[in-house]
Coordinates of C-alpha atoms (C1' of nucleotides) in Angstrom, one line a residue:
Chain A
X605 CA -26.3 -12.3 -4.1
X606 CA -24.9 -14.9 -6.4
X607 CA -21.5 -14.7 -7.9
X608 CA -21.0 -15.4 -11.6
X609 CA -18.2 -17.3 -13.3
X610 CA -17.1 -15.2 -16.1
X611 CA -14.4 -15.9 -18.7
X612 CA -12.5 -12.9 -17.4
X613 CA -12.5 -14.1 -13.8
X614 CA -11.2 -17.5 -14.8
X615 CA -8.4 -16.0 -17.0
X616 CA -7.4 -13.7 -14.2
X617 CA -7.1 -16.6 -11.7
X618 CA -5.3 -18.9 -14.2
X619 CA -2.8 -16.2 -15.2
X620 CA -2.1 -15.2 -11.6
X621 CA -1.5 -18.9 -10.7
X622 CA 0.9 -19.2 -13.6
X623 CA 3.2 -16.6 -12.1
X624 CA 6.0 -17.6 -9.8
X625 CA 6.3 -14.0 -8.7
X626 CA 3.8 -11.6 -7.1
X627 CA 2.4 -9.5 -9.9
X628 CA 0.8 -6.1 -9.6
X629 CA -2.4 -5.3 -11.4
X630 CA -0.3 -3.8 -14.2
X631 CA 1.8 -6.9 -14.6
X632 CA -1.3 -9.1 -14.6
X633 CA -2.9 -6.8 -17.2
X634 CA 0.1 -7.1 -19.5
X635 CA 0.1 -10.8 -19.3
X636 CA -3.7 -11.2 -19.6
X637 CA -3.7 -8.8 -22.5
X638 CA -1.8 -11.4 -24.6
X639 CA -4.6 -13.8 -24.5
X640 CA -7.6 -11.5 -24.0
X641 CA -6.8 -8.1 -25.3
X642 CA -10.2 -6.6 -24.6
X643 CA -9.9 -7.0 -20.9
X644 CA -10.2 -3.8 -18.8
X645 CA -8.0 -3.0 -15.8
X646 CA -11.1 -2.2 -13.8
X647 CA -12.2 -5.8 -14.3
X648 CA -8.9 -7.0 -13.0
X649 CA -9.1 -4.6 -10.0
X650 CA -12.7 -5.8 -9.3
X651 CA -11.8 -9.5 -9.6
X652 CA -8.6 -9.6 -7.6
X653 CA -10.5 -7.9 -4.8
X654 CA -13.3 -10.4 -5.0
X655 CA -10.9 -13.4 -5.2
X656 CA -8.9 -12.1 -2.2
X657 CA -12.0 -11.6 -0.2
X658 CA -13.0 -15.2 -0.9
X659 CA -9.5 -16.3 0.1
X660 CA -8.8 -17.8 -3.4
X661 CA -5.7 -15.6 -3.8
X662 CA -3.7 -13.4 -1.4
X663 CA -3.2 -9.7 -1.6
X664 CA 0.2 -8.6 -0.5
X665 CA 0.9 -5.1 1.0
X666 CA 4.5 -4.1 0.4
X667 CA 6.0 -0.8 1.7
X668 CA 6.4 1.8 -1.0
X669 CA 4.9 -0.4 -3.6
X670 CA 1.5 -1.1 -5.2
X671 CA -0.6 -4.1 -4.1
X672 CA 0.7 -7.4 -5.3
X673 CA -1.2 -10.7 -5.6
X674 CA -0.2 -14.2 -4.9
X675 CA -1.9 -17.2 -6.5
X676 CA -0.4 -19.5 -3.9
X677 CA -2.5 -19.6 -0.8
X678 CA -0.4 -22.2 1.0
X679 CA 0.9 -20.9 4.3
X680 CA 4.1 -19.1 3.5
X681 CA 6.0 -15.9 4.0
X682 CA 7.9 -13.3 2.0
X683 CA 11.2 -11.6 1.9
X684 CA 11.2 -8.0 0.6
X685 CA 14.5 -6.5 -0.6
X686 CA 15.0 -3.0 0.8
X687 CA 17.1 -2.2 -2.2
X688 CA 15.3 -3.5 -5.3
X689 CA 11.9 -4.0 -3.8
X690 CA 11.7 -7.6 -5.0
X691 CA 9.3 -9.9 -3.2
X692 CA 10.4 -13.5 -2.8
X693 CA 8.8 -16.5 -1.2
X694 CA 10.0 -17.9 2.1
X695 CA 8.4 -21.2 2.9
X696 CA 6.8 -22.0 6.2
X697 CA 9.3 -24.5 7.6
X698 CA 11.4 -21.5 8.5
X699 CA 9.1 -20.0 11.0
X700 CA 6.7 -21.1 13.6
X701 CA 3.4 -19.2 13.6
X702 CA 1.1 -22.0 14.3
X703 CA -2.5 -22.2 15.5
X704 CA -1.1 -22.2 19.0
X705 CA 0.2 -18.7 18.5
X706 CA -3.2 -17.7 17.2
X707 CA -4.9 -19.0 20.4
X708 CA -2.3 -17.2 22.5
X709 CA -3.1 -13.9 20.7
X710 CA -6.8 -14.5 20.9
X711 CA -6.6 -15.1 24.7
X712 CA -4.4 -12.1 25.3
X713 CA -6.0 -9.5 23.1
X714 CA -9.4 -10.9 22.1
X715 CA -8.6 -10.9 18.4
X716 CA -10.1 -13.8 16.5
X717 CA -7.1 -14.6 14.4
X718 CA -7.7 -16.3 11.1
X719 CA -4.3 -16.3 9.3
X720 CA -0.9 -14.7 9.5
X721 CA 2.0 -13.8 7.3
X722 CA 5.5 -12.8 8.1
X723 CA 7.6 -10.3 6.1
X724 CA 11.3 -10.4 6.3
X725 CA 13.3 -7.4 5.1
X726 CA 16.9 -7.0 4.1
X727 CA 19.0 -7.4 0.9
X728 CA 18.4 -10.0 -1.7
X729 CA 21.4 -12.0 -3.0
X730 CA 21.8 -9.8 -6.1
X731 CA 21.6 -6.5 -4.2
X732 CA 23.9 -7.8 -1.4
X733 CA 26.6 -8.6 -3.9
X734 CA 26.6 -5.3 -5.7
X735 CA 27.2 -3.1 -2.7
Chain B
X438 CA 25.4 14.6 2.5
X439 CA 24.4 16.0 5.8
X440 CA 21.0 15.8 7.2
X441 CA 19.5 18.7 9.0
X442 CA 17.5 18.9 12.1
X443 CA 14.5 21.0 11.4
X444 CA 11.7 22.1 13.7
X445 CA 9.3 20.2 11.4
X446 CA 11.2 17.0 11.5
X447 CA 11.3 17.0 15.2
X448 CA 7.6 17.8 15.5
X449 CA 6.8 15.0 13.1
X450 CA 8.8 12.5 15.1
X451 CA 7.4 13.7 18.5
X452 CA 3.8 13.7 17.3
X453 CA 4.2 10.2 15.8
X454 CA 5.7 8.9 19.0
X455 CA 2.8 10.3 20.9
X456 CA 0.3 8.1 19.0
X457 CA -0.6 4.7 20.4
X458 CA -2.1 3.9 17.0
X459 CA -0.5 3.7 13.6
X460 CA -1.4 7.0 11.9
X461 CA -1.4 7.7 8.2
X462 CA 0.1 10.9 6.8
X463 CA -3.4 12.5 6.9
X464 CA -3.8 11.6 10.5
X465 CA -0.4 12.9 11.4
X466 CA -1.1 16.0 9.4
X467 CA -4.3 16.7 11.3
X468 CA -2.5 16.3 14.6
X469 CA 0.6 18.3 13.7
X470 CA -1.6 21.1 12.3
X471 CA -2.8 21.8 15.8
X472 CA 0.7 22.9 16.9
X473 CA 2.2 23.9 13.6
X474 CA -0.5 24.9 11.2
X475 CA 1.9 26.0 8.4
X476 CA 3.2 22.5 7.9
X477 CA 2.9 21.0 4.5
X478 CA 1.9 17.4 3.8
X479 CA 4.8 17.2 1.4
X480 CA 7.1 17.8 4.3
X481 CA 5.4 15.0 6.2
X482 CA 5.8 12.7 3.3
X483 CA 9.4 13.6 2.9
X484 CA 10.2 13.2 6.5
X485 CA 8.4 10.0 7.3
X486 CA 10.3 8.5 4.3
X487 CA 13.6 9.7 5.6
X488 CA 12.9 8.6 9.1
X489 CA 11.8 5.2 8.0
X490 CA 14.9 4.8 5.8
X491 CA 17.0 5.6 8.9
X492 CA 15.1 3.1 10.9
X493 CA 13.9 5.7 13.4
X494 CA 10.3 4.9 12.7
X495 CA 8.5 2.0 10.9
X496 CA 6.4 2.2 7.8
X497 CA 3.6 -0.3 7.8
X498 CA 2.0 -1.7 4.6
X499 CA -1.6 -2.7 5.2
X500 CA -3.7 -4.3 2.5
X501 CA -6.3 -1.9 1.0
X502 CA -5.1 0.9 3.1
X503 CA -2.7 3.8 2.9
X504 CA 0.8 3.7 4.4
X505 CA 0.8 3.9 8.2
X506 CA 3.7 4.8 10.4
X507 CA 4.7 3.4 13.8
X508 CA 6.8 5.4 16.2
X509 CA 7.7 2.3 18.2
X510 CA 10.6 0.5 16.7
X511 CA 10.8 -2.3 19.3
X512 CA 10.4 -5.7 17.8
X513 CA 6.7 -6.3 17.6
X514 CA 3.9 -7.4 15.3
X515 CA 0.4 -6.3 14.2
X516 CA -3.1 -7.6 14.0
X517 CA -5.2 -6.2 11.2
X518 CA -8.9 -6.5 11.4
X519 CA -10.4 -7.7 8.1
X520 CA -13.6 -6.0 8.9
X521 CA -12.8 -2.5 10.2
X522 CA -9.2 -2.3 9.0
X523 CA -7.9 -1.4 12.4
X524 CA -4.2 -2.1 13.1
X525 CA -3.3 -3.2 16.6
X526 CA 0.0 -4.1 18.3
X527 CA 0.8 -7.6 19.1
X528 CA 3.9 -7.8 21.2
X529 CA 6.8 -10.1 20.4
X530 CA 6.5 -12.7 23.2
X531 CA 3.7 -14.3 21.1
X532 CA 5.9 -15.3 18.2
X533 CA 9.3 -16.6 17.7
X534 CA 11.1 -15.0 14.7
X535 CA 14.5 -14.8 16.1
X536 CA 18.0 -14.2 14.7
X537 CA 18.1 -18.0 14.3
X538 CA 15.3 -17.9 11.8
X539 CA 17.1 -15.0 10.0
X540 CA 20.2 -17.2 9.6
X541 CA 18.2 -20.1 8.5
X542 CA 16.6 -18.0 5.7
X543 CA 20.0 -16.5 4.8
X544 CA 21.5 -20.0 4.5
X545 CA 18.6 -21.4 2.5
X546 CA 17.9 -18.5 0.2
X547 CA 20.9 -16.2 0.3
X548 CA 18.9 -13.2 1.6
X549 CA 20.6 -11.0 4.1
X550 CA 17.8 -10.6 6.6
X551 CA 17.7 -7.5 8.7
X552 CA 14.4 -7.5 10.4
X553 CA 10.9 -9.1 10.2
X554 CA 7.4 -8.4 11.1
X555 CA 4.4 -10.6 11.3
X556 CA 0.9 -9.6 10.4
X557 CA -2.0 -11.5 11.9
X558 CA -5.4 -11.1 10.3
X559 CA -9.0 -11.8 11.5
X560 CA -11.7 -10.0 13.4
X561 CA -11.0 -7.6 16.2
X562 CA -13.0 -7.9 19.4
X563 CA -15.5 -5.2 18.5
X564 CA -16.1 -6.5 15.0
X565 CA -16.3 -10.1 16.2
X566 CA -19.1 -9.2 18.6
X567 CA -21.2 -7.3 16.1
X568 CA -21.6 -10.2 13.6
Chain C
dT1477 C1' 28.0 30.5 2.4
dT1478 C1' 25.7 26.7 0.8
dA1479 C1' 23.3 22.6 0.3
dG1480 C1' 19.5 20.5 2.5
dA1481 C1' 14.6 21.5 3.8
dT1482 C1' 10.2 23.8 3.4
dG1483 C1' 5.6 25.2 1.4
dC1484 C1' 2.9 25.5 -2.4
dA1485 C1' 0.9 23.8 -6.5
dA1486 C1' 1.1 21.0 -10.2
dA1487 C1' 2.0 16.5 -11.8
dC1488 C1' 1.7 11.5 -11.3
dA1489 C1' 0.2 7.0 -10.4
dT1490 C1' -2.9 3.9 -8.7
dT1491 C1' -7.4 2.6 -7.7
dT1492 C1' -12.4 3.4 -7.6
dT1493 C1' -16.8 4.6 -9.6
dG1494 C1' -20.8 5.7 -12.8
dC1495 C1' -22.9 4.4 -16.6
dC1496 C1' -24.7 1.5 -20.0
dG1497 C1' -24.9 -2.7 -22.3
dC1498 C1' -23.9 -7.7 -22.2
dG1499 C1' -24.3 -12.3 -20.7
dA1500 C1' -24.4 -16.1 -17.0
dT1501 C1' -27.8 -18.2 -14.5
Chain D
dA954 C1' -35.7 -12.1 -17.5
dT955 C1' -32.7 -10.9 -13.9
dC956 C1' -29.0 -8.8 -12.0
dG957 C1' -24.1 -9.4 -11.6
dC958 C1' -20.3 -8.2 -14.5
dG959 C1' -17.6 -6.1 -18.3
dG960 C1' -15.6 -2.2 -20.7
dC961 C1' -14.9 2.6 -20.9
dA962 C1' -13.9 7.0 -19.2
dA963 C1' -14.1 10.1 -15.5
dA964 C1' -13.2 10.9 -10.8
dA965 C1' -11.1 10.2 -6.5
dT966 C1' -7.2 9.2 -3.8
dG967 C1' -2.6 9.1 -2.3
dT968 C1' 2.0 10.4 -3.2
dT969 C1' 5.8 12.7 -5.6
dT970 C1' 8.1 16.5 -7.7
dG971 C1' 9.6 21.3 -9.5
dC972 C1' 10.6 25.5 -8.0
dA973 C1' 11.5 29.6 -5.3
dT974 C1' 12.6 30.6 -0.7
dC975 C1' 14.3 29.8 3.7
dT976 C1' 17.5 28.1 7.2
dA977 C1' 20.6 24.9 9.8
dA978 C1' 25.2 24.1 9.9

DNA sequence: TTAGATGCAAACATTTTGCCGCGAT
DNA sequence: ATCGCGGCAAAATGTTTGCATCTAA
């Protein structure tokens, strides 16, 4: 049941953390390929899943888009542009989803809440201008 | 540029609204098939996309899961069980993501925010018990 | 009448899996 | 020396598209 530290796993984590954006597996692959051309996409799929399960990275689900990954696990949120599909960070000071809310939900519904994330939707600055 | 009201579109909307859960296209198909066996999945895919674009239904993006649809467009949130993948409603009184927050984000980032949705993650009551 | 919608099947894209060999522990 | 992991290719899954036909307007 032990988990091994491999070169590939470390590169995947490092490269993901170097992104300011929220790359897909394809985007990660393209970047990792530059330093480790022999990597396989299957390895990236397997590792991002494992890292997300351990909570070392976040997996983002975006409507009409592939899975995206976020190397920043600090509590924060996302804005998704309905027009271009871009995903941008929205930091937490904007919204109040605190542990108090988690308890409230747990008491009301019986769900044991661990974490939360808010998605905001609309038009990003670029798309709002060109319309 | 006109959009037509077809029998299929109406059935899709009706059946979706009859769910308390958040069905995938496959689950919708299975249910619609009972009353309209000649329906095609392509028709369902095309219509849920159109309905979601018009805002008549919601498209939910769930990590490691297919797209799910929600016939209830009232402002509310979701709890996703990390263990069984179930998606449950969490109504809005639990969390404060109001128009004020939207303005705050718009001022800070320039995004024109239209709507938001919060996802809570953890263990649902059933899964929390059996662990 | 005509342009949007349907059903079907084929095409596509993304993600998962089986297999075998490699390498971290 | 194990057994988890990597690379590859094949398979599985989910979604979109081309096309001929149908139908709402």
